[in-house]
């Protein structure tokens, strides 16, 4: 059973606007959350992460928000750029463990 | 360049054939992983090795075996390939706990006919 869910397979946003990618999880033991970005024919690359003791983490244009009570996190990209077009995976781990659980991914298209 | 190297990049197998996917990292990472990516399924963990000398099953281990040859290398073997194993396979490594984030290889695209 999928413990990390990304319910939107795809998202299209205009250049300069905000992109919001959503992720839900079911396992209350998860305490660390990460976002990965993947271009075609390449491996995923680490983008940004957040610990369960925080509710927000920023890195340049990327911000991740965590709502533990709702078991929900989101990735905000502001402003969106065409180079952001990729598949974004949400991932989670329990007790800083050794394996990540990934969602199915959301394909983001940023149009000029 | 430092990172995770996977070989081969592409492979076509006939049903029943065997092969080994190779993975090597030069970052002195302790933990290594094998994932498969299928359309609409995301990344699913096949096997992982938390440290040299240990291996553990992930979510979808059936039909696969692994070997942690040394700290650098972690191989994935298909003993008798099946069409259901057609997928893109990614190897990843991390220094310690997952909080540091994985480094992924560029993948092996395997087709079983």
PDB file of C-alpha atoms in Angstrom:
ATOM      1  CA  UNK A   1       0.000   0.000   0.000  1.00  0.00           C
ATOM      2  CA  UNK A   2       1.369   3.379  -1.022  1.00  0.00           C
ATOM      3  CA  UNK A   3       2.460   5.284   2.081  1.00  0.00           C
ATOM      4  CA  UNK A   4       3.456   8.412   0.164  1.00  0.00           C
ATOM      5  CA  UNK A   5       0.890   9.720  -2.278  1.00  0.00           C
ATOM      6  CA  UNK A   6       1.131  12.306  -4.988  1.00  0.00           C
ATOM      7  CA  UNK A   7      -2.366  12.494  -6.335  1.00  0.00           C
ATOM      8  CA  UNK A   8      -1.701  14.866  -9.222  1.00  0.00           C
ATOM      9  CA  UNK A   9       0.141  13.076 -12.032  1.00  0.00           C
ATOM     10  CA  UNK A  10       0.734  16.325 -13.871  1.00  0.00           C
ATOM     11  CA  UNK A  11       0.684  20.092 -13.466  1.00  0.00           C
ATOM     12  CA  UNK A  12       1.035  22.897 -15.996  1.00  0.00           C
ATOM     13  CA  UNK A  13       2.050  26.418 -14.932  1.00  0.00           C
ATOM     14  CA  UNK A  14       2.992  29.578 -16.777  1.00  0.00           C
ATOM     15  CA  UNK A  15       6.499  30.930 -16.479  1.00  0.00           C
ATOM     16  CA  UNK A  16       6.804  33.401 -13.610  1.00  0.00           C
ATOM     17  CA  UNK A  17       3.824  32.027 -11.697  1.00  0.00           C
ATOM     18  CA  UNK A  18       3.884  29.818  -8.609  1.00  0.00           C
ATOM     19  CA  UNK A  19       3.980  26.031  -8.904  1.00  0.00           C
ATOM     20  CA  UNK A  20       2.532  24.066  -5.987  1.00  0.00           C
ATOM     21  CA  UNK A  21       3.145  20.348  -5.831  1.00  0.00           C
ATOM     22  CA  UNK A  22       1.348  18.347  -3.170  1.00  0.00           C
ATOM     23  CA  UNK A  23       2.143  15.174  -1.261  1.00  0.00           C
ATOM     24  CA  UNK A  24       0.252  13.208   1.389  1.00  0.00           C
ATOM     25  CA  UNK A  25       1.525  10.444   3.618  1.00  0.00           C
ATOM     26  CA  UNK A  26      -0.127   7.822   5.787  1.00  0.00           C
ATOM     27  CA  UNK A  27       2.659   6.601   8.068  1.00  0.00           C
ATOM     28  CA  UNK A  28       2.787   8.681  11.272  1.00  0.00           C
ATOM     29  CA  UNK A  29       6.313   7.369  11.924  1.00  0.00           C
ATOM     30  CA  UNK A  30       7.724   9.372   9.020  1.00  0.00           C
ATOM     31  CA  UNK A  31       9.880  12.153  10.399  1.00  0.00           C
ATOM     32  CA  UNK A  32      11.891  13.344   7.415  1.00  0.00           C
ATOM     33  CA  UNK A  33      10.635  14.397   4.019  1.00  0.00           C
ATOM     34  CA  UNK A  34      12.472  15.106   0.792  1.00  0.00           C
ATOM     35  CA  UNK A  35      11.729  16.284  -2.724  1.00  0.00           C
ATOM     36  CA  UNK A  36      13.596  15.001  -5.749  1.00  0.00           C
ATOM     37  CA  UNK A  37      13.581  16.323  -9.280  1.00  0.00           C
ATOM     38  CA  UNK A  38      14.017  14.100 -12.310  1.00  0.00           C
ATOM     39  CA  UNK A  39      14.701  14.970 -15.923  1.00  0.00           C
ATOM     40  CA  UNK A  40      14.148  12.379 -18.685  1.00  0.00           C
ATOM     41  CA  UNK A  41      16.970   9.826 -19.063  1.00  0.00           C
ATOM     42  CA  UNK A  42      18.634  11.019 -15.856  1.00  0.00           C
ATOM     43  CA  UNK A  43      18.571   9.875 -12.248  1.00  0.00           C
ATOM     44  CA  UNK A  44      16.591  11.837  -9.657  1.00  0.00           C
ATOM     45  CA  UNK A  45      18.464  14.654  -7.935  1.00  0.00           C
ATOM     46  CA  UNK A  46      17.891  15.861  -4.394  1.00  0.00           C
ATOM     47  CA  UNK A  47      16.109  19.207  -4.238  1.00  0.00           C
ATOM     48  CA  UNK A  48      15.057  20.117  -0.710  1.00  0.00           C
ATOM     49  CA  UNK A  49      14.114  18.435   2.555  1.00  0.00           C
ATOM     50  CA  UNK A  50      12.337  19.120   5.833  1.00  0.00           C
ATOM     51  CA  UNK A  51      12.406  17.558   9.261  1.00  0.00           C
ATOM     52  CA  UNK A  52       9.193  16.891  11.152  1.00  0.00           C
ATOM     53  CA  UNK A  53      10.267  19.374  13.832  1.00  0.00           C
ATOM     54  CA  UNK A  54       9.861  22.187  11.294  1.00  0.00           C
ATOM     55  CA  UNK A  55       6.905  23.383   9.286  1.00  0.00           C
ATOM     56  CA  UNK A  56       8.786  25.271   6.581  1.00  0.00           C
ATOM     57  CA  UNK A  57      12.133  25.139   4.814  1.00  0.00           C
ATOM     58  CA  UNK A  58      13.330  27.509   2.103  1.00  0.00           C
ATOM     59  CA  UNK A  59      16.095  27.272  -0.450  1.00  0.00           C
ATOM     60  CA  UNK A  60      16.063  30.018  -3.025  1.00  0.00           C
ATOM     61  CA  UNK A  61      12.980  29.668  -5.218  1.00  0.00           C
ATOM     62  CA  UNK A  62      11.969  26.431  -3.504  1.00  0.00           C
ATOM     63  CA  UNK A  63       9.993  26.192  -0.261  1.00  0.00           C
ATOM     64  CA  UNK A  64       8.618  23.076   1.354  1.00  0.00           C
ATOM     65  CA  UNK A  65       5.752  23.292   3.834  1.00  0.00           C
ATOM     66  CA  UNK A  66       4.839  20.512   6.246  1.00  0.00           C
ATOM     67  CA  UNK A  67       1.478  20.107   7.977  1.00  0.00           C
ATOM     68  CA  UNK A  68       1.933  17.177  10.331  1.00  0.00           C
ATOM     69  CA  UNK A  69      -1.625  17.128  11.627  1.00  0.00           C
ATOM     70  CA  UNK A  70      -2.902  16.742   8.064  1.00  0.00           C
ATOM     71  CA  UNK A  71      -0.010  14.472   7.036  1.00  0.00           C
ATOM     72  CA  UNK A  72       0.538  16.753   4.085  1.00  0.00           C
ATOM     73  CA  UNK A  73       3.464  18.549   2.546  1.00  0.00           C
ATOM     74  CA  UNK A  74       3.810  20.812  -0.428  1.00  0.00           C
ATOM     75  CA  UNK A  75       6.595  22.162  -2.588  1.00  0.00           C
ATOM     76  CA  UNK A  76       6.294  25.761  -3.797  1.00  0.00           C
ATOM     77  CA  UNK A  77       8.398  27.027  -6.685  1.00  0.00           C
ATOM     78  CA  UNK A  78       8.384  30.808  -7.108  1.00  0.00           C
ATOM     79  CA  UNK A  79       8.838  32.060  -9.751  1.00  0.00           C
ATOM     80  CA  UNK A  80       8.543  29.028 -11.989  1.00  0.00           C
ATOM     81  CA  UNK A  81      10.968  28.759 -14.890  1.00  0.00           C
ATOM     82  CA  UNK A  82      10.885  26.550 -18.017  1.00  0.00           C
ATOM     83  CA  UNK A  83      13.952  24.710 -16.710  1.00  0.00           C
ATOM     84  CA  UNK A  84      11.847  23.548 -13.766  1.00  0.00           C
ATOM     85  CA  UNK A  85       9.890  21.285 -16.116  1.00  0.00           C
ATOM     86  CA  UNK A  86      10.577  17.806 -14.753  1.00  0.00           C
ATOM     87  CA  UNK A  87       9.046  15.041 -12.668  1.00  0.00           C
ATOM     88  CA  UNK A  88       9.037  15.773  -8.938  1.00  0.00           C
ATOM     89  CA  UNK A  89       9.058  12.961  -6.413  1.00  0.00           C
ATOM     90  CA  UNK A  90       8.080  13.312  -2.796  1.00  0.00           C
ATOM     91  CA  UNK A  91       9.861  10.923  -0.398  1.00  0.00           C
ATOM     92  CA  UNK A  92       9.732  10.141   3.306  1.00  0.00           C
ATOM     93  CA  UNK A  93      11.699   8.195   5.874  1.00  0.00           C
ATOM     94  CA  UNK A  94      11.018   6.991   9.410  1.00  0.00           C
ATOM     95  CA  UNK A  95      13.416   7.681  12.279  1.00  0.00           C
ATOM     96  CA  UNK A  96      16.119   8.860   9.873  1.00  0.00           C
ATOM     97  CA  UNK A  97      16.179   5.312   8.627  1.00  0.00           C
ATOM     98  CA  UNK A  98      17.994   3.708   5.801  1.00  0.00           C
ATOM     99  CA  UNK A  99      15.324   3.580   3.101  1.00  0.00           C
ATOM    100  CA  UNK A 100      13.115   6.203   1.510  1.00  0.00           C
ATOM    101  CA  UNK A 101       9.504   5.705   0.467  1.00  0.00           C
ATOM    102  CA  UNK A 102       8.699   7.533  -2.745  1.00  0.00           C
ATOM    103  CA  UNK A 103       5.479   8.811  -4.213  1.00  0.00           C
ATOM    104  CA  UNK A 104       4.540   8.200  -7.845  1.00  0.00           C
ATOM    105  CA  UNK A 105       5.698  11.617  -8.955  1.00  0.00           C
ATOM    106  CA  UNK A 106       4.133  14.738 -10.465  1.00  0.00           C
ATOM    107  CA  UNK A 107       5.155  15.887 -13.910  1.00  0.00           C
ATOM    108  CA  UNK A 108       5.512  19.681 -13.950  1.00  0.00           C
ATOM    109  CA  UNK A 109       5.424  21.619 -17.213  1.00  0.00           C
ATOM    110  CA  UNK A 110       6.313  25.299 -17.099  1.00  0.00           C
ATOM    111  CA  UNK A 111       5.261  27.063 -20.273  1.00  0.00           C
ATOM    112  CA  UNK A 112       6.767  30.326 -21.554  1.00  0.00           C
TER     113      UNK A 112
ATOM    114  CA  UNK B   1      33.348  13.279 -11.540  1.00  0.00           C
ATOM    115  CA  UNK B   2      32.314  11.855  -8.169  1.00  0.00           C
ATOM    116  CA  UNK B   3      29.003  10.079  -8.100  1.00  0.00           C
ATOM    117  CA  UNK B   4      27.158   6.831  -8.746  1.00  0.00           C
ATOM    118  CA  UNK B   5      27.988   4.908 -11.927  1.00  0.00           C
ATOM    119  CA  UNK B   6      25.637   2.294 -13.364  1.00  0.00           C
ATOM    120  CA  UNK B   7      26.397  -0.151 -16.148  1.00  0.00           C
ATOM    121  CA  UNK B   8      25.033  -0.936 -18.624  1.00  0.00           C
ATOM    122  CA  UNK B   9      22.797   2.001 -19.590  1.00  0.00           C
ATOM    123  CA  UNK B  10      20.587  -0.117 -21.840  1.00  0.00           C
ATOM    124  CA  UNK B  11      19.970  -3.857 -22.095  1.00  0.00           C
ATOM    125  CA  UNK B  12      17.572  -6.133 -23.925  1.00  0.00           C
ATOM    126  CA  UNK B  13      17.147  -9.649 -22.557  1.00  0.00           C
ATOM    127  CA  UNK B  14      15.148 -12.639 -23.641  1.00  0.00           C
ATOM    128  CA  UNK B  15      12.816 -14.243 -21.130  1.00  0.00           C
ATOM    129  CA  UNK B  16      14.781 -16.655 -18.963  1.00  0.00           C
ATOM    130  CA  UNK B  17      18.169 -15.052 -19.502  1.00  0.00           C
ATOM    131  CA  UNK B  18      20.218 -13.807 -16.584  1.00  0.00           C
ATOM    132  CA  UNK B  19      22.205 -10.648 -16.104  1.00  0.00           C
ATOM    133  CA  UNK B  20      23.850  -8.486 -13.467  1.00  0.00           C
ATOM    134  CA  UNK B  21      23.416  -4.746 -13.185  1.00  0.00           C
ATOM    135  CA  UNK B  22      26.499  -3.058 -11.814  1.00  0.00           C
ATOM    136  CA  UNK B  23      26.645  -0.033  -9.525  1.00  0.00           C
ATOM    137  CA  UNK B  24      29.669   1.718  -8.063  1.00  0.00           C
ATOM    138  CA  UNK B  25      30.014   4.891  -6.001  1.00  0.00           C
ATOM    139  CA  UNK B  26      33.151   6.834  -5.192  1.00  0.00           C
ATOM    140  CA  UNK B  27      31.822   9.039  -2.395  1.00  0.00           C
ATOM    141  CA  UNK B  28      32.687   6.651   0.458  1.00  0.00           C
ATOM    142  CA  UNK B  29      28.987   6.254   1.203  1.00  0.00           C
ATOM    143  CA  UNK B  30      27.882   3.557   3.606  1.00  0.00           C
ATOM    144  CA  UNK B  31      24.406   2.758   2.291  1.00  0.00           C
ATOM    145  CA  UNK B  32      23.408   1.687  -1.214  1.00  0.00           C
ATOM    146  CA  UNK B  33      20.064   0.957  -2.818  1.00  0.00           C
ATOM    147  CA  UNK B  34      18.389  -0.475  -5.887  1.00  0.00           C
ATOM    148  CA  UNK B  35      15.076   0.988  -7.056  1.00  0.00           C
ATOM    149  CA  UNK B  36      12.948   0.339 -10.097  1.00  0.00           C
ATOM    150  CA  UNK B  37      10.813   2.925 -11.820  1.00  0.00           C
ATOM    151  CA  UNK B  38       7.738   1.918 -13.767  1.00  0.00           C
ATOM    152  CA  UNK B  39       5.198   4.209 -15.451  1.00  0.00           C
ATOM    153  CA  UNK B  40       2.618   5.381 -12.931  1.00  0.00           C
ATOM    154  CA  UNK B  41       4.335   3.499 -10.096  1.00  0.00           C
ATOM    155  CA  UNK B  42       7.044   5.856  -8.961  1.00  0.00           C
ATOM    156  CA  UNK B  43      10.250   4.488  -7.442  1.00  0.00           C
ATOM    157  CA  UNK B  44       9.994   1.173  -5.634  1.00  0.00           C
ATOM    158  CA  UNK B  45      12.763  -0.241  -3.458  1.00  0.00           C
ATOM    159  CA  UNK B  46      14.081  -3.647  -4.501  1.00  0.00           C
ATOM    160  CA  UNK B  47      16.985  -4.211  -2.097  1.00  0.00           C
ATOM    161  CA  UNK B  48      19.269  -2.096   0.002  1.00  0.00           C
ATOM    162  CA  UNK B  49      22.529  -2.397   1.871  1.00  0.00           C
ATOM    163  CA  UNK B  50      22.759  -0.243   4.974  1.00  0.00           C
ATOM    164  CA  UNK B  51      26.462  -0.961   5.298  1.00  0.00           C
ATOM    165  CA  UNK B  52      29.147  -3.153   3.808  1.00  0.00           C
ATOM    166  CA  UNK B  53      28.356  -6.786   4.513  1.00  0.00           C
ATOM    167  CA  UNK B  54      24.614  -6.350   4.992  1.00  0.00           C
ATOM    168  CA  UNK B  55      21.690  -6.517   2.572  1.00  0.00           C
ATOM    169  CA  UNK B  56      17.943  -6.312   3.128  1.00  0.00           C
ATOM    170  CA  UNK B  57      14.828  -6.764   1.050  1.00  0.00           C
ATOM    171  CA  UNK B  58      12.763  -3.808   0.030  1.00  0.00           C
ATOM    172  CA  UNK B  59       9.238  -3.559  -1.284  1.00  0.00           C
ATOM    173  CA  UNK B  60       9.646  -5.646  -4.471  1.00  0.00           C
ATOM    174  CA  UNK B  61      12.536  -8.143  -4.044  1.00  0.00           C
ATOM    175  CA  UNK B  62      11.073 -11.166  -5.836  1.00  0.00           C
ATOM    176  CA  UNK B  63      13.115 -12.276  -8.838  1.00  0.00           C
ATOM    177  CA  UNK B  64      16.231 -10.391  -7.769  1.00  0.00           C
ATOM    178  CA  UNK B  65      19.392 -10.997  -5.790  1.00  0.00           C
ATOM    179  CA  UNK B  66      22.041  -8.532  -4.670  1.00  0.00           C
ATOM    180  CA  UNK B  67      25.673  -8.518  -3.650  1.00  0.00           C
ATOM    181  CA  UNK B  68      27.468  -5.808  -1.708  1.00  0.00           C
ATOM    182  CA  UNK B  69      30.884  -6.656  -3.083  1.00  0.00           C
ATOM    183  CA  UNK B  70      32.713  -3.998  -1.079  1.00  0.00           C
ATOM    184  CA  UNK B  71      31.956  -0.507   0.173  1.00  0.00           C
ATOM    185  CA  UNK B  72      31.959   0.899  -3.373  1.00  0.00           C
ATOM    186  CA  UNK B  73      29.987  -1.704  -5.310  1.00  0.00           C
ATOM    187  CA  UNK B  74      26.448  -3.044  -5.087  1.00  0.00           C
ATOM    188  CA  UNK B  75      25.207  -5.329  -7.857  1.00  0.00           C
ATOM    189  CA  UNK B  76      21.698  -6.486  -8.758  1.00  0.00           C
ATOM    190  CA  UNK B  77      21.197  -9.872 -10.411  1.00  0.00           C
ATOM    191  CA  UNK B  78      18.263 -11.188 -12.375  1.00  0.00           C
ATOM    192  CA  UNK B  79      18.596 -14.970 -12.446  1.00  0.00           C
ATOM    193  CA  UNK B  80      15.764 -15.670 -14.905  1.00  0.00           C
ATOM    194  CA  UNK B  81      14.438 -12.507 -16.463  1.00  0.00           C
ATOM    195  CA  UNK B  82      10.689 -12.056 -16.973  1.00  0.00           C
ATOM    196  CA  UNK B  83       8.798  -9.432 -19.019  1.00  0.00           C
ATOM    197  CA  UNK B  84       7.461  -8.016 -15.706  1.00  0.00           C
ATOM    198  CA  UNK B  85      11.034  -6.965 -14.937  1.00  0.00           C
ATOM    199  CA  UNK B  86      11.079  -4.566 -17.849  1.00  0.00           C
ATOM    200  CA  UNK B  87      11.799  -1.294 -16.091  1.00  0.00           C
ATOM    201  CA  UNK B  88      14.314   1.453 -15.445  1.00  0.00           C
ATOM    202  CA  UNK B  89      16.619   0.528 -12.598  1.00  0.00           C
ATOM    203  CA  UNK B  90      18.286   3.131 -10.411  1.00  0.00           C
ATOM    204  CA  UNK B  91      21.103   2.640  -7.972  1.00  0.00           C
ATOM    205  CA  UNK B  92      21.546   5.180  -5.172  1.00  0.00           C
ATOM    206  CA  UNK B  93      23.856   5.774  -2.253  1.00  0.00           C
ATOM    207  CA  UNK B  94      23.922   7.902   0.873  1.00  0.00           C
ATOM    208  CA  UNK B  95      26.576   8.636   3.477  1.00  0.00           C
ATOM    209  CA  UNK B  96      24.535   7.485   6.430  1.00  0.00           C
ATOM    210  CA  UNK B  97      20.942   8.100   7.323  1.00  0.00           C
ATOM    211  CA  UNK B  98      18.596   9.158   4.584  1.00  0.00           C
ATOM    212  CA  UNK B  99      18.408  12.683   5.948  1.00  0.00           C
ATOM    213  CA  UNK B 100      21.378  13.548   3.806  1.00  0.00           C
ATOM    214  CA  UNK B 101      19.517  12.640   0.646  1.00  0.00           C
ATOM    215  CA  UNK B 102      20.428   9.977  -1.856  1.00  0.00           C
ATOM    216  CA  UNK B 103      22.735  10.382  -4.823  1.00  0.00           C
ATOM    217  CA  UNK B 104      21.301   8.470  -7.770  1.00  0.00           C
ATOM    218  CA  UNK B 105      22.949   6.958 -10.799  1.00  0.00           C
ATOM    219  CA  UNK B 106      21.630   7.728 -14.269  1.00  0.00           C
ATOM    220  CA  UNK B 107      19.768   4.424 -14.543  1.00  0.00           C
ATOM    221  CA  UNK B 108      19.720   1.195 -16.560  1.00  0.00           C
ATOM    222  CA  UNK B 109      16.841   0.768 -18.995  1.00  0.00           C
ATOM    223  CA  UNK B 110      16.082  -2.967 -19.175  1.00  0.00           C
ATOM    224  CA  UNK B 111      13.692  -4.577 -21.632  1.00  0.00           C
ATOM    225  CA  UNK B 112      12.787  -8.247 -21.320  1.00  0.00           C
ATOM    226  CA  UNK B 113      11.178  -9.730 -24.436  1.00  0.00           C
TER     227      UNK B 113
END
